[in-house]
Coordinates of C-alpha atoms and ligand atoms in Angstrom, one line a residue:
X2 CA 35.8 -11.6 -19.9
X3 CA 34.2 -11.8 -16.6
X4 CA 30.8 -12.0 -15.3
X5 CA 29.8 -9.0 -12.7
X6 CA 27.2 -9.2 -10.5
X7 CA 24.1 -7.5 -11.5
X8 CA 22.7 -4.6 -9.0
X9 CA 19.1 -5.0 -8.0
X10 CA 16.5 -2.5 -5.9
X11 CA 16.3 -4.6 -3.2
X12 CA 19.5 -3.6 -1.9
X13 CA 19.8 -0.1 -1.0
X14 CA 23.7 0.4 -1.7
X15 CA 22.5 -0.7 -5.2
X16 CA 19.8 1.2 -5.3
X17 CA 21.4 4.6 -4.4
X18 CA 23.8 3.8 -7.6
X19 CA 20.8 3.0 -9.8
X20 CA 19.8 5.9 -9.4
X21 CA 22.6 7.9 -10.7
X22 CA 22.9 9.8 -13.6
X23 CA 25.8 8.4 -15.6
X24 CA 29.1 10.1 -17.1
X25 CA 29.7 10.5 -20.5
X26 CA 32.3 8.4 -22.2
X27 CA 35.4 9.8 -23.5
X28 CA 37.0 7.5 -25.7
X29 CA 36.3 3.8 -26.8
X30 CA 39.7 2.1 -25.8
X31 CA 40.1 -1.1 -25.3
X32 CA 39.6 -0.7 -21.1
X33 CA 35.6 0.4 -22.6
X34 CA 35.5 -3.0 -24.8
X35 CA 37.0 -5.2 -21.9
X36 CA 33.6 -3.7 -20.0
X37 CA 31.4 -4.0 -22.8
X38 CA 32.2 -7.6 -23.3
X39 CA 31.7 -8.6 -19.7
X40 CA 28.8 -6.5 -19.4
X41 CA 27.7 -8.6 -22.7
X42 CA 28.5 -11.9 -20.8
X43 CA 26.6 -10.9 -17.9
X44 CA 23.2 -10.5 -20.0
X45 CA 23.5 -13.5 -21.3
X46 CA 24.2 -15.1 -18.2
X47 CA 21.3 -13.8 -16.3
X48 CA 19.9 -13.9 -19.1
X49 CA 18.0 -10.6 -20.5
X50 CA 17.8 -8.8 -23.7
X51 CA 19.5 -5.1 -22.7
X52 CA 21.7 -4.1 -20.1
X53 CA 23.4 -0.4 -19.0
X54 CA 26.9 0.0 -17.6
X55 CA 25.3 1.6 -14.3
X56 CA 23.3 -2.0 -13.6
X57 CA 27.1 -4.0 -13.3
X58 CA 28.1 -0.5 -11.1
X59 CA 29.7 1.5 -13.6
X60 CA 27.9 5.0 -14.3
X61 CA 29.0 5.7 -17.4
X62 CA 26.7 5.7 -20.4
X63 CA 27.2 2.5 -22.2
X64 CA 24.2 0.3 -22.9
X65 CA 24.5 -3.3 -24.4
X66 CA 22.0 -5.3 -26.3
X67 CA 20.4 -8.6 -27.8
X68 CA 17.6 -8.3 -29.3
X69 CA 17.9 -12.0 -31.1
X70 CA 14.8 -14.9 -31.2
X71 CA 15.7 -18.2 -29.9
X72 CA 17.0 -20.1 -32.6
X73 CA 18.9 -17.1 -33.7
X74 CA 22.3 -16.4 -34.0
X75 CA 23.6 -13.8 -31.3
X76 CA 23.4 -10.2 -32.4
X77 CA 25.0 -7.9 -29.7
X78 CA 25.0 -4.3 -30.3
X79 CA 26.7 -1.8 -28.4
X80 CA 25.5 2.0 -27.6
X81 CA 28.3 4.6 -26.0
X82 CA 26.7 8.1 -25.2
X83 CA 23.6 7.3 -27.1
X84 CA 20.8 10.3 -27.8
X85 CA 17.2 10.1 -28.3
X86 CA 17.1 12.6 -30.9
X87 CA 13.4 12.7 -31.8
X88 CA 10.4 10.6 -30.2
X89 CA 7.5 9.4 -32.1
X90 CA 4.1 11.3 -30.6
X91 CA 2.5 7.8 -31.3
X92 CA 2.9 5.9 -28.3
X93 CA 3.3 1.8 -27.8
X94 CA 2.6 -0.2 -24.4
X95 CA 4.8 -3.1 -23.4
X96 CA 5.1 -5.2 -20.9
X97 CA 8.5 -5.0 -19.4
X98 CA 11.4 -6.1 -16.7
X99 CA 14.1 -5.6 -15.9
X100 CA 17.5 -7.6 -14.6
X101 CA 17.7 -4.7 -11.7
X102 CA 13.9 -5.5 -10.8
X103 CA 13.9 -9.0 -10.8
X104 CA 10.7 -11.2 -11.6
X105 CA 8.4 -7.9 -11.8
X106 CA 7.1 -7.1 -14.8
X107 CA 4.4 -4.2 -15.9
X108 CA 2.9 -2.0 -18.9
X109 CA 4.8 0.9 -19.6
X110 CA 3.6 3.2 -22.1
X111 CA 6.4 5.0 -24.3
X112 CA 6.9 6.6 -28.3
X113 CA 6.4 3.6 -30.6
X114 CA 9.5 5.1 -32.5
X115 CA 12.3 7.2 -31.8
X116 CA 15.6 8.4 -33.3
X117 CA 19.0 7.6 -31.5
X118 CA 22.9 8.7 -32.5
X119 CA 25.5 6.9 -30.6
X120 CA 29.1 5.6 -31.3
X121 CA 29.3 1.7 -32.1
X122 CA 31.8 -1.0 -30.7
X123 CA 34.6 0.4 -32.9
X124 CA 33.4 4.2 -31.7
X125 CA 31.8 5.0 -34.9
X126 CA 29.0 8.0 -34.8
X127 CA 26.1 5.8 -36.1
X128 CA 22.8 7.3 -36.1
X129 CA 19.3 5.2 -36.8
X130 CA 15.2 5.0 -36.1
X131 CA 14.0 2.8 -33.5
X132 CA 10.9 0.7 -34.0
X133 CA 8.4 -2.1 -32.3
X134 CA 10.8 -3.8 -29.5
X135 CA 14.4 -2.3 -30.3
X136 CA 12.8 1.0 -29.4
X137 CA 11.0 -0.2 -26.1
X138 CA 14.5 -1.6 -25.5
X139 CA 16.5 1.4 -25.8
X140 CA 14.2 3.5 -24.2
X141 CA 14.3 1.8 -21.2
X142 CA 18.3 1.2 -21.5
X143 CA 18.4 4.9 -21.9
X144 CA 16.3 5.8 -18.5
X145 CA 19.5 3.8 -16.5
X146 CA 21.8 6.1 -18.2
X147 CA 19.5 8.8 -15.9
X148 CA 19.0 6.8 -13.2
X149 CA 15.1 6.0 -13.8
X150 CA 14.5 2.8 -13.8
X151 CA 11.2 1.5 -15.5
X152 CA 9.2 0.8 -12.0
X153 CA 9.7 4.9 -11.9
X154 CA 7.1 4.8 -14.9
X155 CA 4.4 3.0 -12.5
X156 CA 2.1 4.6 -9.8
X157 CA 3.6 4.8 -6.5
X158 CA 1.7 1.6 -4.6
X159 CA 2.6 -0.5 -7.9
X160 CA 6.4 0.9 -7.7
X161 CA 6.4 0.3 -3.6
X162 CA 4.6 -3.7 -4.1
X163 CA 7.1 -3.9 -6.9
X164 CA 10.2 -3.4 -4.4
X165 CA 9.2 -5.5 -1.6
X166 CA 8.5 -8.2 -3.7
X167 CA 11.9 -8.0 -4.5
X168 CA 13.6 -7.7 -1.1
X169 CA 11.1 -10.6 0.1
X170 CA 12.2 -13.0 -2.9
X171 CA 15.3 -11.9 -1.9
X172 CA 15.2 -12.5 1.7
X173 CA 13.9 -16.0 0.8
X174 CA 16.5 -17.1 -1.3
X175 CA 19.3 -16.3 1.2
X176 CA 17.3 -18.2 3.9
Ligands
ZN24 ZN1 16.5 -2.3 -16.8

């Protein structure tokens, strides 16, 4: 396993592959679970709760997850070519980040529940309802798949103060 550096929106190279739309998988091999564990390692390492395949600079659709307390024991969970297959006309705010948008954070209102089909680790079809934070989670995994990310959810100025805060923090720790 390896770590992989993380792609952010202050850099415009990342940028322009964050904004992607990524390529279905075709089979889960054992090439896909070498990046799924790393890109596993790497959210831990940064550390965040969900991570897509696009965010280490792979645009495929593969989205990882921890959705674990402190105190808990670890619970990854692994999504290859997941589907929203129904969205809940009840809606839920949250306050969220991201590991690509570094130290912003923001309400974003989305379906409180949702339905999702996807193949598992092993690249079994598993198919399940979403709820409170595992469907924020996925939601927002699922917008990298299409190259949103969740600043696109936010007016314009608060998208535009949200990026330069990043370049600047950036800019500062390289000084
Ligand atoms: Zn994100």
């Amino acid at each position: 396993m390896s770590l992989r550096r993380i792609l952010t929106v202050d850099n415009k190279a990342d940028l322009t592959v964050l904004k992607q739309v990524s390529k279905p998988v075709t089979a889960v091999d054992d090439g896909l679970r070498a990046l799924m564990d790393d890109m596993l390692e790497t959210m831990y390492a940064a550390p965040g709760i969900g991570l897509a395949a696009v965010q280490v600079g792979e645009p495929v659709r593969i989205i990882v997850m921890d959705l674990a307390r402190e105190g808990e024991d670890k619970a990854p969970r692994y999504f290859v070519n997941p589907e929203i297959t129904w969205r809940s006309d009840e809606l839920f705010v949250y306050e969220e980040g991201c590991l690509s948008v570094p130290e912003i954070y923001d309400e974003v209102e989305r379906p409180a529940r949702v339905k999702i089909a996807y193949l598992n680790y092993a690249g079994e079809r598993v198919e399940e309802e979403a709820e409170g934070l595992f469907a924020v989670c996925i939601q927002h995994e699922f917008d990298h798949l299409e190259g949103v990310l969740f600043i696109d959810h936010l007016s314009r100025l608060k998208r535009e103060r949200a990026i330069k805060k990043v370049k600047k923090d950036a800019q500062a720790a390289a000084a």
